[in-house]
Short mmCIF file of C-alpha atoms and ligand atoms in Angstrom, two decimals:
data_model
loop_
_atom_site.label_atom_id
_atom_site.label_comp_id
_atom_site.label_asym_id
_atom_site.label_seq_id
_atom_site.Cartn_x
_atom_site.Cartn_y
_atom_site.Cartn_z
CA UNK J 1 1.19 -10.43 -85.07
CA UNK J 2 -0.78 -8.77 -82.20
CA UNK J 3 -3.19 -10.55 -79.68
CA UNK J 4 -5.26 -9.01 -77.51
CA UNK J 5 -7.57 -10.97 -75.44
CA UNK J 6 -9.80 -9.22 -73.35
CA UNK J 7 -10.97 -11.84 -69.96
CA UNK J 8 -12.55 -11.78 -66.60
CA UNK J 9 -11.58 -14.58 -64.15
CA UNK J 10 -13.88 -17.44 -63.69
CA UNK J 11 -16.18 -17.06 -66.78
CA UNK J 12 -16.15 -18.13 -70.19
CA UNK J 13 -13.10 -16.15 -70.49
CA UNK J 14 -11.23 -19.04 -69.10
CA UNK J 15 -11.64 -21.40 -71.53
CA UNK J 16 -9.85 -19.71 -74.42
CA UNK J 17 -7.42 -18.04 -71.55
CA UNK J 18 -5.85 -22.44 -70.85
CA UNK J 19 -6.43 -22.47 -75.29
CA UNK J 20 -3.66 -19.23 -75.23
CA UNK J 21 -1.39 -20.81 -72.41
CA UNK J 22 -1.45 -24.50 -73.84
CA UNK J 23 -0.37 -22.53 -77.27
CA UNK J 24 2.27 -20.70 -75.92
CA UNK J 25 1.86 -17.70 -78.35
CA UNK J 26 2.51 -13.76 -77.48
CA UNK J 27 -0.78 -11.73 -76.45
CA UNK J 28 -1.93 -9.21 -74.23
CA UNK J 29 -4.36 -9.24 -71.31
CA UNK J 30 -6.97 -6.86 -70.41
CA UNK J 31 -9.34 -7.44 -67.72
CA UNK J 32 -12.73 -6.33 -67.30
CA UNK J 33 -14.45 -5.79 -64.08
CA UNK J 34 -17.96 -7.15 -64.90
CA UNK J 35 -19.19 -5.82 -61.64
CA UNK J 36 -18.08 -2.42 -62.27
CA UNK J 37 -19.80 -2.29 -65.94
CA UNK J 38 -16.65 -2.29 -68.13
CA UNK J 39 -18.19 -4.29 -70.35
CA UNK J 40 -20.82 -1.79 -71.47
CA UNK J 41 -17.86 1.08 -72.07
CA UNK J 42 -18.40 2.05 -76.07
CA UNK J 43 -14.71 1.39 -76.66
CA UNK J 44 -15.36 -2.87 -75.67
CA UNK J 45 -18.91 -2.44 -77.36
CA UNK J 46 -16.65 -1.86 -80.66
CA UNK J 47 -14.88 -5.51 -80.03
CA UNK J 48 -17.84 -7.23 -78.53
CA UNK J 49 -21.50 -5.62 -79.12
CA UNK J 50 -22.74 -8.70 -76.79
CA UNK J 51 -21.38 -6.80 -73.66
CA UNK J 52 -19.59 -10.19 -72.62
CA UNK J 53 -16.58 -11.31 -71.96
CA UNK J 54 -13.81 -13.49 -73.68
CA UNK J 55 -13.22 -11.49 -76.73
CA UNK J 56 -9.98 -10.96 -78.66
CA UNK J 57 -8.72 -9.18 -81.06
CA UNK J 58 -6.31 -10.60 -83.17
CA UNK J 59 -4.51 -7.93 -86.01
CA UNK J 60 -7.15 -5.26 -85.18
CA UNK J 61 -9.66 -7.91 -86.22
CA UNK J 62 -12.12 -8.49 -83.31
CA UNK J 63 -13.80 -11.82 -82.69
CA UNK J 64 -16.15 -12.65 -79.40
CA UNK J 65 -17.60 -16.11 -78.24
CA UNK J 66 -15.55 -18.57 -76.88
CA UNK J 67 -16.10 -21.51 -79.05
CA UNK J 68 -15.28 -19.52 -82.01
CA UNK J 69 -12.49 -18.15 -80.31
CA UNK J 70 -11.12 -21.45 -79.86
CA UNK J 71 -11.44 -23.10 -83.20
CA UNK J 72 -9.82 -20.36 -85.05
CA UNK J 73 -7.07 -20.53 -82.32
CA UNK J 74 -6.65 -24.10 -83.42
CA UNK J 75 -6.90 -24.22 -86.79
CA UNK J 76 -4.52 -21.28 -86.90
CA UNK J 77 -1.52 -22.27 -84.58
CA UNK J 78 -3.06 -25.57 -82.77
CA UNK J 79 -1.83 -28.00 -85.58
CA UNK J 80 1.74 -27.63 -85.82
CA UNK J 81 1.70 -27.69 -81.67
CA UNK J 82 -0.17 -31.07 -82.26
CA UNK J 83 -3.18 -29.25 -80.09
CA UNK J 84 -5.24 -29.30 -82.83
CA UNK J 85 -6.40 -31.81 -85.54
CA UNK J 86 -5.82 -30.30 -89.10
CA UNK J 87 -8.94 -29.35 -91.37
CA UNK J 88 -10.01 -31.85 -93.19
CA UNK J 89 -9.45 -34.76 -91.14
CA UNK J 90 -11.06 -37.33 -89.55
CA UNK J 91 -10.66 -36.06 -86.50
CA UNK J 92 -10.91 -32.41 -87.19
CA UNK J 93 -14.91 -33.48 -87.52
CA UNK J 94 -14.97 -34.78 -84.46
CA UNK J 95 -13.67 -31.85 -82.50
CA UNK J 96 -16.00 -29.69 -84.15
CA UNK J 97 -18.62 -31.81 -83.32
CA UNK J 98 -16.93 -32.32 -79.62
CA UNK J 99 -16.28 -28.93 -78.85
CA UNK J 100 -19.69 -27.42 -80.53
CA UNK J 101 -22.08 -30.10 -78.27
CA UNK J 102 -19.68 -28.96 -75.37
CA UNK J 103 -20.53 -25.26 -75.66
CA UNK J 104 -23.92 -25.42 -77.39
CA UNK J 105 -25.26 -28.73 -75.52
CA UNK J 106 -23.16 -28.58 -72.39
CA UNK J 107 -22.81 -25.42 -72.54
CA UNK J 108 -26.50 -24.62 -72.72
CA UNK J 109 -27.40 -26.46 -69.79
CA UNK J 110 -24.63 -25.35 -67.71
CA UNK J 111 -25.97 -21.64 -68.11
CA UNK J 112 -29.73 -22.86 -67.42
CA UNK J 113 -28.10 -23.55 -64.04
CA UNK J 114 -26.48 -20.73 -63.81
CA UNK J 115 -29.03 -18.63 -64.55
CA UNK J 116 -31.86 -20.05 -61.68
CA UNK J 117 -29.05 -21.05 -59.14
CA UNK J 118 -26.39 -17.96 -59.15
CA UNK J 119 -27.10 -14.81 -56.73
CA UNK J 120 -25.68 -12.76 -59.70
CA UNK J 121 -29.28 -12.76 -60.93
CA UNK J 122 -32.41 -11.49 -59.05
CA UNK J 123 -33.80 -14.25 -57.43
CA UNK J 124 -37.54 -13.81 -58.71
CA UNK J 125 -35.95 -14.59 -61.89
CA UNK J 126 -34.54 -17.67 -60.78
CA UNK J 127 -36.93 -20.57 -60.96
CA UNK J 128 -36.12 -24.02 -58.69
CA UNK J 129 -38.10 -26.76 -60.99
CA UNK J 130 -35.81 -25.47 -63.65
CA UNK J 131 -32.70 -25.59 -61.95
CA UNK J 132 -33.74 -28.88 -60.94
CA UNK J 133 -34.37 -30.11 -65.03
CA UNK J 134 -31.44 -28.51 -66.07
CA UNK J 135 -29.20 -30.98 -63.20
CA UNK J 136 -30.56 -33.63 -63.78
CA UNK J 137 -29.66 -32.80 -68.02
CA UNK J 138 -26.45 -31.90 -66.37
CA UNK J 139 -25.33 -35.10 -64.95
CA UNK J 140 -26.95 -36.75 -67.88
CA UNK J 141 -24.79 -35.20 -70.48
CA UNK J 142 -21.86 -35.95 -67.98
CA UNK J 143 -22.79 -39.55 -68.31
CA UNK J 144 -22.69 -39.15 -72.36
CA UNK J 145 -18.82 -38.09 -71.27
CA UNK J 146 -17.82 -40.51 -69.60
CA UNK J 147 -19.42 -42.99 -72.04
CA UNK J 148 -17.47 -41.32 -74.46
CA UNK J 149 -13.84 -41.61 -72.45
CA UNK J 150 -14.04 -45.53 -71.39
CA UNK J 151 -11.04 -47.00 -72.83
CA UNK J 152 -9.66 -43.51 -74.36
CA UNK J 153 -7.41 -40.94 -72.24
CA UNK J 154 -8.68 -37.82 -73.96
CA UNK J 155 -12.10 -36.41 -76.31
CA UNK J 156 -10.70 -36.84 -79.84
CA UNK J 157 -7.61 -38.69 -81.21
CA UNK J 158 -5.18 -39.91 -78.69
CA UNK J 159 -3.57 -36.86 -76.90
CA UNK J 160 -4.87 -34.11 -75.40
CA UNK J 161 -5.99 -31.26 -77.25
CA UNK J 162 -8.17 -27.94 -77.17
CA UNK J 163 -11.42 -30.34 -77.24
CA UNK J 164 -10.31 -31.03 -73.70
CA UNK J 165 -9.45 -27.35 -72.46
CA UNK J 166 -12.93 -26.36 -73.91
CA UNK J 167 -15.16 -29.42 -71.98
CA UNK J 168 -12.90 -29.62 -69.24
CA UNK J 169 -13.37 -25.51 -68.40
CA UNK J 170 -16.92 -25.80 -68.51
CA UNK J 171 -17.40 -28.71 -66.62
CA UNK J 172 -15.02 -27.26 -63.91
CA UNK J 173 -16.73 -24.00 -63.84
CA UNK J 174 -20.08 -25.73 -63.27
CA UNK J 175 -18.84 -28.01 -60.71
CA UNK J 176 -17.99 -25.08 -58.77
CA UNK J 177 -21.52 -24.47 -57.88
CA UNK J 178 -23.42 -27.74 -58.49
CA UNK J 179 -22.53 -30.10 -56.43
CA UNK J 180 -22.43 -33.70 -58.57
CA UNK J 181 -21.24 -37.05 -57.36
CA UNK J 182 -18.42 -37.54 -60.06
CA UNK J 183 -17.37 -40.62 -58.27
CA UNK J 184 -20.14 -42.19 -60.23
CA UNK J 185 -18.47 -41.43 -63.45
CA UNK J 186 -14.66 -42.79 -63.29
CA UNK J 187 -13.50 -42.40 -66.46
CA UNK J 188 -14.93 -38.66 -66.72
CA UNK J 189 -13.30 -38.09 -63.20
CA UNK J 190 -10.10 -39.38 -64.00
CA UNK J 191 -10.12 -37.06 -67.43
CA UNK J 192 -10.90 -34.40 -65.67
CA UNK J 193 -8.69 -34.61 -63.30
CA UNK J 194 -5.79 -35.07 -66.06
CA UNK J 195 -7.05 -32.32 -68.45
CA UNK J 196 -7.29 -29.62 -65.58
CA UNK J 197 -3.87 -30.10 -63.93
CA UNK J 198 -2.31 -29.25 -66.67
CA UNK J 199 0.41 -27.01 -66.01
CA UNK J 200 -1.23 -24.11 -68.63
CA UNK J 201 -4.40 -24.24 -66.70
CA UNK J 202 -2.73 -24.07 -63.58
CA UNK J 203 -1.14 -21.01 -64.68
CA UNK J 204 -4.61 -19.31 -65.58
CA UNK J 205 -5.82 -20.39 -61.97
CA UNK J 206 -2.99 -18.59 -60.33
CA UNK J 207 -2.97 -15.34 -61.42
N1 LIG P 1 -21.56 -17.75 -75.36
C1 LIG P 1 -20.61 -16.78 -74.83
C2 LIG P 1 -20.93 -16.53 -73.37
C3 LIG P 1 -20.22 -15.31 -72.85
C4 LIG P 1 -20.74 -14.91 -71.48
O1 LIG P 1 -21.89 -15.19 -71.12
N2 LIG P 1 -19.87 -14.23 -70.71
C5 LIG P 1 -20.27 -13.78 -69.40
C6 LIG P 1 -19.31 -14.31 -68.33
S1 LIG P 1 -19.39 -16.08 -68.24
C7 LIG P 1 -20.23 -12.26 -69.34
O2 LIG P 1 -19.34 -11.64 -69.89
N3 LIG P 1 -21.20 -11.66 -68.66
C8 LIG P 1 -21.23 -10.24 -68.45
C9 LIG P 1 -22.62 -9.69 -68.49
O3 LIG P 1 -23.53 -10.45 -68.89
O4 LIG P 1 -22.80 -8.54 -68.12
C10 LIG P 1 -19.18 -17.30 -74.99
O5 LIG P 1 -18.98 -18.52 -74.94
O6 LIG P 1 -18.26 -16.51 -75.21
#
């Protein structure tokens, strides 16, 4: 089997990058520059025609966004590591539906922010009333989280799994530029917290 998963630091990438480390299986790294452009060379066109970054290709077969990255991850080696519920299952519904509201919900509004707050876009494309909408959606939906975790450690089942890695990325990642009082949301803190110092996404952090 051959793995190649192709990653900037600090984007999307990072997601499925803790999903590879908390599966322990063999791949390859290859890092664009998204500054430089790499992503618009012809030769990562062929494995992503978005022009974006995480995209792997597993057995010459090439597969881009991160969500569906992950699941097929999962369903593929996550069960027998016990990081993954197995199709069919109770809980295999609620991860998809877990990890699908965190990428398409979440996820959504986290890039709204993105988008009208970060300096990597021009700013007369950046618009403040929205950035302001999309927070306050933002610490709603964190509020739907932490709802969610009273009285259970982790997002689905009873142990950690690649639910986690996927919310827990994203939520991370936006934290890093919107400033939100967590301390308002205990349970989601204390997840948080637990999901992130993990030792696998430690080791995407350092290096
Ligand atoms: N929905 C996509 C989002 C991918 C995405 O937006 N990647 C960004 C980094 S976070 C990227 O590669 N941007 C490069 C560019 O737009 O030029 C996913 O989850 O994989």
């Amino acid at each position: 089997m051959s793995i190649t998963f192709y990653y900037a630091p600090n984007t999307s990438a990072s997601r499925v990058h803790w999903v590879l480390e908390e599966l322990g299986i063999p791949y390859d790294k290859v890092k664009l520059d998204l500054r430089a452009g790499e992503q618009h060379k012809p030769e990562f066109l062929a494995i992503n025609p978005n022009a974006k970054v995480p995209a792997l290709v597993v057995d010459g077969t090439p597969m881009f966004e991160s969500l569906a990255i992950i699941i097929y991850l999962g369903d593929r080696f996550g069960v027998e590591k016990g990081l993954w519920p197995r199709v069919g299952s109770g809980e295999h519904a609620e991860a998809l539906a877990w990890s699908v509201w965190g990428s398409v919900t979440l996820g959504g509004t986290i890039f709204r922010l993105f988008y009208n707050t970060s300096e990597w876009f021009p700013a007369e494309s950046r618009n403040a009333p929205q950035a302001e909408t999309a927070r306050k959606e933002f610490e709603a939906q964190l509020g739907i989280l932490d709802q969610r975790l009273r009285g259970r450690e982790y997002l689905v089942g009873d142990h950690f799994t690649l639910v986690d890695a996927a919310n827990a990325a994203a939520i991370a990642w936006a934290l890093s530029f919107i400033k939100v009082d967590t301390t308002r949301l205990p349970d989601l803190s204390a997840w948080l917290e637990r999901s992130t110092q993990r030792p696998a996404n430690q080791a995407v952090h350092a290096g």
